[in-house]
mmCIF file of C-alpha atoms in Angstrom:
data_model
loop_
_atom_site.group_PDB
_atom_site.id
_atom_site.type_symbol
_atom_site.label_atom_id
_atom_site.label_comp_id
_atom_site.label_asym_id
_atom_site.label_seq_id
_atom_site.Cartn_x
_atom_site.Cartn_y
_atom_site.Cartn_z
ATOM 1 C CA MET G 711 12.791 -20.540 -81.626
ATOM 2 C CA ALA G 712 11.045 -21.945 -78.579
ATOM 3 C CA ASP G 713 9.503 -18.666 -77.536
ATOM 4 C CA PRO G 714 9.851 -16.055 -80.310
ATOM 5 C CA ALA G 715 7.401 -13.675 -78.672
ATOM 6 C CA ILE G 716 9.948 -12.658 -76.013
ATOM 7 C CA ARG G 717 11.789 -10.686 -78.711
ATOM 8 C CA LEU G 718 8.780 -8.496 -79.361
ATOM 9 C CA THR G 719 7.860 -5.256 -77.632
ATOM 10 C CA HIS G 720 4.465 -4.436 -76.163
ATOM 11 C CA THR G 721 3.864 -2.116 -79.132
ATOM 12 C CA ASP G 722 4.696 -4.940 -81.564
ATOM 13 C CA LEU G 723 2.251 -7.270 -79.860
ATOM 14 C CA LEU G 724 -0.539 -4.698 -79.855
ATOM 15 C CA HIS G 725 -0.003 -4.124 -83.575
ATOM 16 C CA VAL G 726 -0.318 -7.794 -84.454
ATOM 17 C CA HIS G 727 -3.259 -8.462 -82.132
ATOM 18 C CA GLN G 728 -5.695 -8.120 -85.060
ATOM 19 C CA ASN G 729 -3.169 -8.228 -87.921
ATOM 20 C CA TYR G 730 -2.846 -11.960 -88.348
ATOM 21 C CA GLU G 731 -0.553 -11.963 -91.393
ATOM 22 C CA ASP G 732 1.893 -9.641 -89.620
ATOM 23 C CA ALA G 733 1.675 -11.819 -86.517
ATOM 24 C CA ALA G 734 2.582 -14.914 -88.521
ATOM 25 C CA SER G 735 5.437 -13.128 -90.256
ATOM 26 C CA LEU G 736 6.924 -11.914 -86.975
ATOM 27 C CA VAL G 737 7.382 -15.493 -85.793
ATOM 28 C CA LYS G 738 8.622 -16.762 -89.169
ATOM 29 C CA LEU G 739 5.350 -18.416 -90.145
ATOM 30 C CA VAL G 740 3.233 -18.263 -93.298
ATOM 31 C CA TYR G 741 -0.412 -17.240 -92.871
ATOM 32 C CA VAL G 742 -2.467 -19.936 -94.620
ATOM 33 C CA ASN G 743 -6.016 -21.240 -94.909
ATOM 34 C CA ASP G 744 -7.506 -24.614 -95.781
ATOM 35 C CA ALA G 745 -8.971 -23.353 -99.054
ATOM 36 C CA GLN G 746 -5.434 -23.626 -100.405
ATOM 37 C CA PRO G 747 -4.172 -26.954 -101.830
ATOM 38 C CA GLY G 748 -3.149 -29.254 -99.003
ATOM 39 C CA ILE G 749 -2.337 -32.789 -98.003
ATOM 40 C CA SER G 750 -5.329 -35.116 -97.652
ATOM 41 C CA ARG G 751 -5.624 -38.081 -95.295
ATOM 42 C CA ILE G 752 -6.921 -41.431 -96.564
ATOM 43 C CA LYS G 753 -7.835 -44.450 -94.457
ATOM 44 C CA ALA G 754 -5.422 -47.326 -95.125
ATOM 45 C CA GLY G 755 -5.984 -50.480 -93.100
ATOM 46 C CA LYS G 756 -5.576 -49.633 -89.425
ATOM 47 C CA GLY G 757 -3.808 -46.393 -90.228
ATOM 48 C CA PHE G 758 -3.710 -43.638 -92.831
ATOM 49 C CA SER G 759 -1.886 -42.705 -95.999
ATOM 50 C CA TYR G 760 -1.489 -39.161 -97.271
ATOM 51 C CA LYS G 761 -1.813 -37.583 -100.688
ATOM 52 C CA TYR G 762 -0.622 -34.272 -102.071
ATOM 53 C CA HIS G 763 -1.653 -33.214 -105.592
ATOM 54 C CA ASN G 764 -3.198 -36.708 -105.987
ATOM 55 C CA ARG G 765 0.157 -38.391 -105.370
ATOM 56 C CA THR G 766 0.858 -40.580 -102.358
ATOM 57 C CA LEU G 767 3.136 -38.792 -99.932
ATOM 58 C CA LYS G 768 6.393 -40.675 -99.355
ATOM 59 C CA ASP G 769 8.605 -37.991 -97.846
ATOM 60 C CA LYS G 770 9.535 -39.390 -94.422
ATOM 61 C CA SER G 771 10.090 -35.972 -92.846
ATOM 62 C CA GLN G 772 6.639 -34.790 -93.969
ATOM 63 C CA ILE G 773 4.965 -37.951 -92.688
ATOM 64 C CA GLU G 774 6.781 -37.628 -89.359
ATOM 65 C CA ARG G 775 5.637 -33.989 -89.074
ATOM 66 C CA ILE G 776 2.048 -35.056 -89.726
ATOM 67 C CA LYS G 777 2.241 -37.787 -87.089
ATOM 68 C CA LYS G 778 3.482 -35.274 -84.529
ATOM 69 C CA LEU G 779 0.323 -33.226 -85.084
ATOM 70 C CA VAL G 780 -1.614 -36.097 -83.456
ATOM 71 C CA ILE G 781 -4.694 -35.546 -85.606
ATOM 72 C CA PRO G 782 -7.564 -37.549 -84.067
ATOM 73 C CA PRO G 783 -8.463 -40.641 -86.146
ATOM 74 C CA ALA G 784 -12.157 -39.693 -85.959
ATOM 75 C CA TRP G 785 -11.654 -36.410 -87.824
ATOM 76 C CA GLU G 786 -13.126 -36.305 -91.319
ATOM 77 C CA ASN G 787 -12.277 -34.165 -94.365
ATOM 78 C CA VAL G 788 -8.805 -33.607 -92.962
ATOM 79 C CA TRP G 789 -6.689 -30.899 -94.568
ATOM 80 C CA ILE G 790 -2.976 -30.766 -93.727
ATOM 81 C CA CYS G 791 -0.768 -27.813 -94.542
ATOM 82 C CA PRO G 792 2.061 -28.767 -96.942
ATOM 83 C CA LEU G 793 4.280 -26.136 -95.312
ATOM 84 C CA PRO G 794 5.986 -26.997 -92.016
ATOM 85 C CA ASN G 795 5.776 -23.316 -91.081
ATOM 86 C CA GLY G 796 2.117 -22.703 -91.934
ATOM 87 C CA HIS G 797 0.338 -21.012 -89.023
ATOM 88 C CA ILE G 798 -2.457 -23.604 -89.359
ATOM 89 C CA GLN G 799 -1.054 -27.119 -89.588
ATOM 90 C CA ALA G 800 -4.296 -29.055 -90.013
ATOM 91 C CA THR G 801 -8.078 -28.798 -90.001
ATOM 92 C CA GLY G 802 -10.864 -31.363 -89.888
ATOM 93 C CA PHE G 803 -14.354 -32.098 -88.631
ATOM 94 C CA ASP G 804 -14.976 -34.049 -85.445
ATOM 95 C CA VAL G 805 -17.735 -36.618 -84.885
ATOM 96 C CA ARG G 806 -20.176 -33.792 -84.109
ATOM 97 C CA LYS G 807 -19.331 -32.097 -87.430
ATOM 98 C CA ARG G 808 -17.575 -29.201 -85.702
ATOM 99 C CA LYS G 809 -14.554 -27.762 -87.455
ATOM 100 C CA GLN G 810 -11.331 -28.229 -85.499
ATOM 101 C CA TYR G 811 -7.824 -26.832 -85.931
ATOM 102 C CA ARG G 812 -4.228 -27.787 -85.227
ATOM 103 C CA TYR G 813 -2.055 -24.667 -85.015
ATOM 104 C CA HIS G 814 1.710 -24.307 -85.215
ATOM 105 C CA THR G 815 3.222 -24.039 -81.730
ATOM 106 C CA ARG G 816 4.786 -20.649 -82.529
ATOM 107 C CA TRP G 817 1.360 -19.334 -83.564
ATOM 108 C CA GLN G 818 -0.103 -20.486 -80.260
ATOM 109 C CA VAL G 819 2.685 -18.677 -78.400
ATOM 110 C CA ILE G 820 2.256 -15.334 -80.123
ATOM 111 C CA ARG G 821 -1.552 -15.440 -79.929
ATOM 112 C CA SER G 822 -1.312 -16.099 -76.210
ATOM 113 C CA GLU G 823 1.178 -13.252 -75.775
ATOM 114 C CA THR G 824 -0.878 -10.763 -77.785
ATOM 115 C CA LYS G 825 -4.037 -11.677 -75.890
ATOM 116 C CA PHE G 826 -2.497 -11.074 -72.491
ATOM 117 C CA HIS G 827 -0.678 -7.905 -73.573
ATOM 118 C CA HIS G 828 -4.012 -6.615 -74.831
ATOM 119 C CA LEU G 829 -5.359 -7.048 -71.300
ATOM 120 C CA TYR G 830 -3.596 -3.863 -70.174
ATOM 121 C CA GLU G 831 -5.333 -1.920 -72.939
ATOM 122 C CA PHE G 832 -8.647 -3.433 -71.845
ATOM 123 C CA GLY G 833 -8.013 -2.225 -68.287
ATOM 124 C CA LYS G 834 -7.433 1.306 -69.578
ATOM 125 C CA LYS G 835 -10.770 1.320 -71.405
ATOM 126 C CA LEU G 836 -12.770 -0.459 -68.698
ATOM 127 C CA PRO G 837 -13.682 2.701 -66.694
ATOM 128 C CA LEU G 838 -15.053 4.334 -69.863
ATOM 129 C CA LEU G 839 -17.092 1.237 -70.663
ATOM 130 C CA ARG G 840 -18.466 0.989 -67.133
ATOM 131 C CA LYS G 841 -19.433 4.654 -67.199
ATOM 132 C CA GLN G 842 -21.432 4.164 -70.408
ATOM 133 C CA VAL G 843 -23.069 1.034 -68.989
ATOM 134 C CA ARG G 844 -24.236 3.022 -65.952
ATOM 135 C CA ARG G 845 -25.660 5.709 -68.233
ATOM 136 C CA ASP G 846 -27.495 3.232 -70.429
ATOM 137 C CA LEU G 847 -28.981 1.466 -67.417
ATOM 138 C CA GLN G 848 -30.750 4.763 -66.668
ATOM 139 C CA LEU G 849 -32.498 4.902 -70.054
ATOM 140 C CA PRO G 850 -36.308 4.798 -69.918
ATOM 141 C CA GLY G 851 -38.097 1.619 -70.976
ATOM 142 C CA LEU G 852 -36.166 -1.353 -72.316
ATOM 143 C CA PRO G 853 -34.373 -0.165 -75.473
ATOM 144 C CA GLU G 854 -31.524 -2.154 -77.016
ATOM 145 C CA ASN G 855 -28.632 -0.337 -75.323
ATOM 146 C CA LYS G 856 -30.238 -0.632 -71.892
ATOM 147 C CA VAL G 857 -30.640 -4.396 -72.178
ATOM 148 C CA ILE G 858 -27.095 -4.735 -73.527
ATOM 149 C CA ALA G 859 -25.861 -2.694 -70.558
ATOM 150 C CA LEU G 860 -27.822 -5.002 -68.259
ATOM 151 C CA VAL G 861 -26.191 -8.078 -69.789
ATOM 152 C CA ILE G 862 -22.708 -6.556 -69.419
ATOM 153 C CA SER G 863 -23.388 -5.603 -65.812
ATOM 154 C CA LEU G 864 -24.614 -9.121 -65.053
ATOM 155 C CA MET G 865 -21.569 -10.538 -66.796
ATOM 156 C CA GLU G 866 -19.301 -8.503 -64.524
ATOM 157 C CA HIS G 867 -21.147 -9.581 -61.391
ATOM 158 C CA THR G 868 -21.622 -13.270 -62.224
ATOM 159 C CA LEU G 869 -18.895 -14.046 -64.808
ATOM 160 C CA ILE G 870 -21.438 -16.036 -66.820
ATOM 161 C CA ARG G 871 -20.302 -16.551 -70.418
ATOM 162 C CA ILE G 872 -21.921 -14.397 -73.060
ATOM 163 C CA GLY G 873 -23.357 -17.440 -74.898
ATOM 164 C CA SER G 874 -24.032 -18.035 -78.587
ATOM 165 C CA ASN G 875 -26.934 -19.296 -80.667
ATOM 166 C CA GLU G 876 -24.617 -21.865 -82.248
ATOM 167 C CA TYR G 877 -23.747 -23.476 -78.913
ATOM 168 C CA GLU G 878 -27.395 -23.496 -77.934
ATOM 169 C CA LYS G 879 -28.412 -25.273 -81.143
ATOM 170 C CA LEU G 880 -25.526 -27.740 -81.240
ATOM 171 C CA ASN G 881 -25.106 -28.554 -77.560
ATOM 172 C CA GLY G 882 -28.189 -27.322 -75.737
ATOM 173 C CA SER G 883 -25.898 -25.150 -73.614
ATOM 174 C CA TYR G 884 -26.559 -21.565 -72.611
ATOM 175 C CA GLY G 885 -24.900 -18.255 -71.832
ATOM 176 C CA LEU G 886 -26.305 -14.872 -70.857
ATOM 177 C CA THR G 887 -27.663 -13.875 -74.273
ATOM 178 C CA THR G 888 -29.314 -17.256 -74.865
ATOM 179 C CA LEU G 889 -30.880 -17.767 -71.433
ATOM 180 C CA LYS G 890 -34.619 -18.437 -71.309
ATOM 181 C CA ASP G 891 -37.132 -17.117 -68.794
ATOM 182 C CA LYS G 892 -37.109 -20.513 -67.062
ATOM 183 C CA HIS G 893 -33.393 -20.182 -66.282
ATOM 184 C CA VAL G 894 -33.812 -17.355 -63.765
ATOM 185 C CA ALA G 895 -35.717 -16.987 -60.515
ATOM 186 C CA VAL G 896 -36.318 -13.499 -59.115
ATOM 187 C CA SER G 897 -37.201 -13.030 -55.465
ATOM 188 C CA GLY G 898 -37.145 -9.428 -54.339
ATOM 189 C CA ASP G 899 -33.562 -8.207 -54.734
ATOM 190 C CA ASN G 900 -32.231 -11.722 -55.346
ATOM 191 C CA LEU G 901 -31.478 -13.462 -58.621
ATOM 192 C CA ARG G 902 -30.763 -17.137 -59.153
ATOM 193 C CA PHE G 903 -29.556 -18.387 -62.528
ATOM 194 C CA SER G 904 -29.817 -22.152 -63.105
ATOM 195 C CA PHE G 905 -28.786 -23.554 -66.490
ATOM 196 C CA LYS G 906 -26.484 -25.902 -68.394
ATOM 197 C CA GLY G 907 -23.450 -24.073 -69.722
ATOM 198 C CA LYS G 908 -20.550 -24.913 -72.008
ATOM 199 C CA LYS G 909 -19.177 -28.470 -71.763
ATOM 200 C CA GLY G 910 -22.407 -29.520 -70.053
ATOM 201 C CA VAL G 911 -21.471 -27.838 -66.767
ATOM 202 C CA VAL G 912 -24.562 -27.116 -64.659
ATOM 203 C CA HIS G 913 -24.504 -23.611 -63.174
ATOM 204 C CA ASP G 914 -26.393 -22.396 -60.121
ATOM 205 C CA ILE G 915 -25.443 -18.758 -59.583
ATOM 206 C CA LYS G 916 -26.942 -16.397 -57.039
ATOM 207 C CA LEU G 917 -26.748 -12.600 -57.027
ATOM 208 C CA HIS G 918 -28.118 -10.036 -54.592
ATOM 209 C CA HIS G 919 -28.571 -6.726 -56.427
ATOM 210 C CA ARG G 920 -31.703 -4.599 -56.185
ATOM 211 C CA LYS G 921 -31.387 -2.685 -59.446
ATOM 212 C CA LEU G 922 -30.314 -5.616 -61.597
ATOM 213 C CA ALA G 923 -32.997 -7.878 -60.129
ATOM 214 C CA LYS G 924 -35.643 -5.289 -60.999
ATOM 215 C CA LEU G 925 -34.401 -4.996 -64.593
ATOM 216 C CA VAL G 926 -34.113 -8.753 -65.082
ATOM 217 C CA LYS G 927 -37.716 -9.124 -63.909
ATOM 218 C CA GLN G 928 -38.817 -6.486 -66.427
ATOM 219 C CA CYS G 929 -37.025 -8.378 -69.195
ATOM 220 C CA ARG G 930 -38.584 -11.656 -68.131
ATOM 221 C CA ASP G 931 -42.027 -10.058 -68.360
ATOM 222 C CA ILE G 932 -41.556 -9.369 -72.084
ATOM 223 C CA PRO G 933 -43.555 -11.923 -74.146
ATOM 224 C CA GLY G 934 -41.492 -14.816 -75.468
ATOM 225 C CA LYS G 935 -39.173 -17.488 -74.089
ATOM 226 C CA GLU G 936 -35.921 -15.528 -74.397
ATOM 227 C CA LEU G 937 -34.916 -13.802 -71.172
ATOM 228 C CA PHE G 938 -33.055 -10.826 -72.616
ATOM 229 C CA GLN G 939 -35.175 -9.013 -75.183
ATOM 230 C CA TYR G 940 -35.605 -5.320 -75.939
ATOM 231 C CA TYR G 941 -38.155 -3.054 -77.586
ATOM 232 C CA ASP G 942 -37.227 -1.413 -80.883
ATOM 233 C CA ASP G 943 -38.370 2.025 -82.101
ATOM 234 C CA GLN G 944 -41.642 0.532 -83.371
ATOM 235 C CA GLY G 945 -42.411 -1.069 -80.021
ATOM 236 C CA MET G 946 -41.667 -4.593 -81.256
ATOM 237 C CA HIS G 947 -39.776 -6.907 -78.914
ATOM 238 C CA ARG G 948 -36.540 -8.290 -80.317
ATOM 239 C CA SER G 949 -34.049 -10.883 -79.117
ATOM 240 C CA LEU G 950 -30.528 -9.960 -78.086
ATOM 241 C CA ASP G 951 -27.467 -11.886 -79.288
ATOM 242 C CA SER G 952 -23.768 -11.969 -78.448
ATOM 243 C CA GLY G 953 -22.822 -10.091 -81.617
ATOM 244 C CA MET G 954 -24.851 -7.072 -80.489
ATOM 245 C CA VAL G 955 -23.121 -7.075 -77.103
ATOM 246 C CA ASN G 956 -19.680 -7.317 -78.690
ATOM 247 C CA ARG G 957 -20.464 -4.490 -81.133
ATOM 248 C CA TYR G 958 -21.517 -2.303 -78.198
ATOM 249 C CA ILE G 959 -18.227 -3.048 -76.419
ATOM 250 C CA LYS G 960 -16.199 -2.274 -79.534
ATOM 251 C CA GLU G 961 -18.067 0.962 -80.248
ATOM 252 C CA ILE G 962 -17.636 2.295 -76.706
ATOM 253 C CA THR G 963 -13.968 1.326 -76.331
ATOM 254 C CA GLY G 964 -12.938 2.018 -79.916
ATOM 255 C CA ASP G 965 -10.975 -1.230 -79.866
ATOM 256 C CA GLU G 966 -11.362 -4.918 -80.716
ATOM 257 C CA PHE G 967 -12.534 -6.062 -77.295
ATOM 258 C CA THR G 968 -15.281 -8.630 -76.733
ATOM 259 C CA ALA G 969 -17.268 -10.060 -73.849
ATOM 260 C CA LYS G 970 -14.575 -12.711 -73.379
ATOM 261 C CA ASP G 971 -12.120 -10.022 -72.253
ATOM 262 C CA PHE G 972 -14.243 -9.497 -69.136
ATOM 263 C CA ARG G 973 -13.619 -13.097 -68.100
ATOM 264 C CA THR G 974 -9.879 -12.852 -68.767
ATOM 265 C CA TRP G 975 -9.797 -9.641 -66.746
ATOM 266 C CA ALA G 976 -11.781 -11.158 -63.889
ATOM 267 C CA GLY G 977 -9.693 -14.333 -63.916
ATOM 268 C CA SER G 978 -6.469 -12.352 -63.620
ATOM 269 C CA VAL G 979 -7.852 -10.077 -60.886
ATOM 270 C CA GLN G 980 -9.000 -13.060 -58.852
ATOM 271 C CA ALA G 981 -5.706 -14.883 -59.348
ATOM 272 C CA LEU G 982 -3.821 -11.796 -58.154
ATOM 273 C CA GLN G 983 -5.974 -11.621 -55.027
ATOM 274 C CA ALA G 984 -5.494 -15.321 -54.323
ATOM 275 C CA PHE G 985 -1.728 -15.253 -54.861
ATOM 276 C CA CYS G 986 -1.274 -12.189 -52.660
ATOM 277 C CA ALA G 987 -3.230 -13.876 -49.868
ATOM 278 C CA LEU G 988 -0.543 -16.583 -49.764
ATOM 279 C CA GLU G 989 2.829 -16.369 -48.105
ATOM 280 C CA ALA G 990 5.882 -16.936 -50.274
ATOM 281 C CA ALA G 991 6.346 -20.689 -50.716
ATOM 282 C CA GLY G 992 9.427 -22.064 -48.990
ATOM 283 C CA THR G 993 9.898 -24.957 -51.395
ATOM 284 C CA ALA G 994 9.332 -25.609 -55.082
ATOM 285 C CA THR G 995 6.843 -28.336 -54.182
ATOM 286 C CA LEU G 996 4.761 -25.980 -52.042
ATOM 287 C CA CYS G 997 4.953 -23.330 -54.772
ATOM 288 C CA ARG G 998 3.517 -25.726 -57.355
ATOM 289 C CA LYS G 999 0.851 -26.851 -54.900
ATOM 290 C CA ASN G 1000 -0.192 -23.249 -54.211
ATOM 291 C CA ILE G 1001 -0.356 -22.408 -57.912
ATOM 292 C CA VAL G 1002 -2.649 -25.391 -58.497
ATOM 293 C CA ALA G 1003 -4.836 -24.288 -55.568
ATOM 294 C CA VAL G 1004 -5.141 -20.755 -56.967
ATOM 295 C CA LEU G 1005 -5.982 -22.012 -60.456
ATOM 296 C CA ASP G 1006 -8.605 -24.337 -58.986
ATOM 297 C CA GLN G 1007 -10.104 -21.429 -57.058
ATOM 298 C CA VAL G 1008 -10.309 -19.214 -60.130
ATOM 299 C CA SER G 1009 -11.537 -21.998 -62.417
ATOM 300 C CA ALA G 1010 -14.359 -22.778 -59.985
ATOM 301 C CA ARG G 1011 -15.445 -19.146 -60.164
ATOM 302 C CA LEU G 1012 -15.284 -19.063 -63.966
ATOM 303 C CA GLY G 1013 -16.746 -22.526 -64.519
ATOM 304 C CA ASN G 1014 -13.666 -23.796 -66.372
ATOM 305 C CA THR G 1015 -11.169 -26.579 -65.937
ATOM 306 C CA ARG G 1016 -7.827 -25.752 -64.348
ATOM 307 C CA ALA G 1017 -6.009 -26.196 -67.674
ATOM 308 C CA VAL G 1018 -8.363 -23.868 -69.570
ATOM 309 C CA CYS G 1019 -8.193 -21.323 -66.777
ATOM 310 C CA LYS G 1020 -4.388 -21.274 -66.867
ATOM 311 C CA LYS G 1021 -4.207 -21.079 -70.654
ATOM 312 C CA TYR G 1022 -6.866 -18.462 -71.320
ATOM 313 C CA TYR G 1023 -7.924 -16.587 -68.198
ATOM 314 C CA VAL G 1024 -4.974 -16.026 -65.853
ATOM 315 C CA HIS G 1025 -2.101 -13.830 -66.994
ATOM 316 C CA PRO G 1026 1.007 -16.084 -67.051
ATOM 317 C CA GLY G 1027 3.077 -13.221 -65.669
ATOM 318 C CA LEU G 1028 1.187 -13.435 -62.372
ATOM 319 C CA ILE G 1029 2.178 -17.072 -61.978
ATOM 320 C CA ARG G 1030 5.810 -16.249 -62.706
ATOM 321 C CA LEU G 1031 5.786 -13.350 -60.250
ATOM 322 C CA TYR G 1032 4.486 -15.687 -57.553
ATOM 323 C CA GLU G 1033 7.181 -18.229 -58.398
ATOM 324 C CA GLU G 1034 9.753 -15.432 -58.059
ATOM 325 C CA LYS G 1035 8.271 -14.359 -54.685
ATOM 326 C CA GLN G 1036 7.459 -10.897 -56.047
ATOM 327 C CA LEU G 1037 3.733 -10.676 -55.219
ATOM 328 C CA PRO G 1038 3.536 -10.425 -51.385
ATOM 329 C CA LYS G 1039 4.816 -6.833 -51.475
ATOM 330 C CA TYR G 1040 1.655 -5.809 -53.343
ATOM 331 C CA ARG G 1041 -0.646 -7.078 -50.597
ATOM 332 C CA GLU G 1042 -1.043 -3.652 -48.953
ATOM 333 C CA GLN G 1043 -2.016 -2.082 -52.266
ATOM 334 C CA LEU G 1044 -4.747 -4.679 -52.704
ATOM 335 C CA ASN G 1045 -6.174 -3.801 -49.302
ATOM 336 C CA ALA G 1046 -5.989 -0.033 -49.828
ATOM 337 C CA PRO G 1047 -9.265 1.931 -49.869
ATOM 338 C CA ALA G 1048 -10.875 1.562 -53.276
ATOM 339 C CA GLY G 1049 -10.626 4.575 -55.548
ATOM 340 C CA ALA G 1050 -13.296 3.401 -57.955
ATOM 341 C CA SER G 1051 -15.197 6.680 -57.712
ATOM 342 C CA LYS G 1052 -12.253 8.483 -59.313
ATOM 343 C CA THR G 1053 -10.551 5.829 -61.397
ATOM 344 C CA GLY G 1054 -13.399 3.510 -62.297
ATOM 345 C CA LEU G 1055 -11.270 0.611 -61.043
ATOM 346 C CA SER G 1056 -11.100 -1.166 -57.685
ATOM 347 C CA SER G 1057 -7.869 -1.247 -55.661
ATOM 348 C CA GLU G 1058 -7.317 -4.830 -56.856
ATOM 349 C CA GLU G 1059 -7.776 -3.772 -60.463
ATOM 350 C CA MET G 1060 -5.443 -0.803 -60.073
ATOM 351 C CA THR G 1061 -2.788 -3.115 -58.646
ATOM 352 C CA LEU G 1062 -3.240 -5.465 -61.593
ATOM 353 C CA MET G 1063 -2.845 -2.520 -63.979
ATOM 354 C CA LYS G 1064 0.405 -1.566 -62.274
ATOM 355 C CA LEU G 1065 1.721 -5.103 -62.641
ATOM 356 C CA LEU G 1066 0.581 -5.358 -66.260
ATOM 357 C CA ARG G 1067 2.337 -2.094 -67.057
ATOM 358 C CA LEU G 1068 5.567 -3.333 -65.466
ATOM 359 C CA MET G 1069 5.335 -6.722 -67.175
ATOM 360 C CA ASN G 1070 4.657 -5.155 -70.557
ATOM 361 C CA ARG G 1071 7.720 -2.934 -70.208
ATOM 362 C CA GLY G 1072 9.904 -5.849 -69.236
ATOM 363 C CA ILE G 1073 8.516 -8.357 -71.666
ATOM 364 C CA ALA G 1074 11.414 -10.761 -71.152
ATOM 365 C CA SER G 1075 10.200 -11.324 -67.599
ATOM 366 C CA THR G 1076 6.628 -12.075 -68.652
#
């Protein structure tokens, strides 16, 4: 079962998007966790031995399976699933004490499929979310929902990650909700964000936007180091965090979307634009070269590596459609006058929605 997800319908994939046990069952896996009894790894000379129920593991097939997981030697407190079809195959802690996972390949496939099939549902809810953001940006003062709306609007314009307090504490890296006053410069209608992001990547992002610049300046004027704060009902200033932004998104859309979906959406929109700007490749070599160029273009915009961009932020169906020379015919639709005032989506986004709808219907081709 190299790719079990191709047997599932769009409806199936939407159902299992947040139903992990059902997702595992659909691809013949067992949903497990590392609180259950597992195989432990013990240092033995230059290598390792393994124990299960305090007995040294001698089963050659089990040991071979474990070796194929390629668990880093530096991991500590390693737990290995005794089942070859457990959705998690191993866990451990790296040298920085961060918990890491090794998942079954079939689990990785179905999670990738469900994520990208969920993108169509995100596109359907995006106009509603944008409408509420515009409303909340009009609220008087700087209440919680207005500052959340500001962060979401900035996220759409800049594609800066949402950020988390954990990453800030562990790595000294920042995202929108953890930015400090020192990370932004405001000059009239211009914003400039300068900070160290995930993986130590230094970001220098400029934005020209009168309304957002004005609101960012107001936030920066609130006492305290944190850039994005709000005033509660008692007039006390409070810090914003990523959980509050994600709750807002979920409440407005009525679905399990998060800030990360904006980056996946933007990555796929930008990839579609880039692919459609290219002529159909005459050779397989040129096709591969063009795909790499597009992924590099999108990854530069998102601040990711090419591999991460391809795996998490560009719908794989778009790459396959380019390989099959199916995208050039959508070029005119991309350049059509935007209907955002009626649909809440740009012409590029409407074209992506059309393609997502077609790909979801014909799942075997995605």
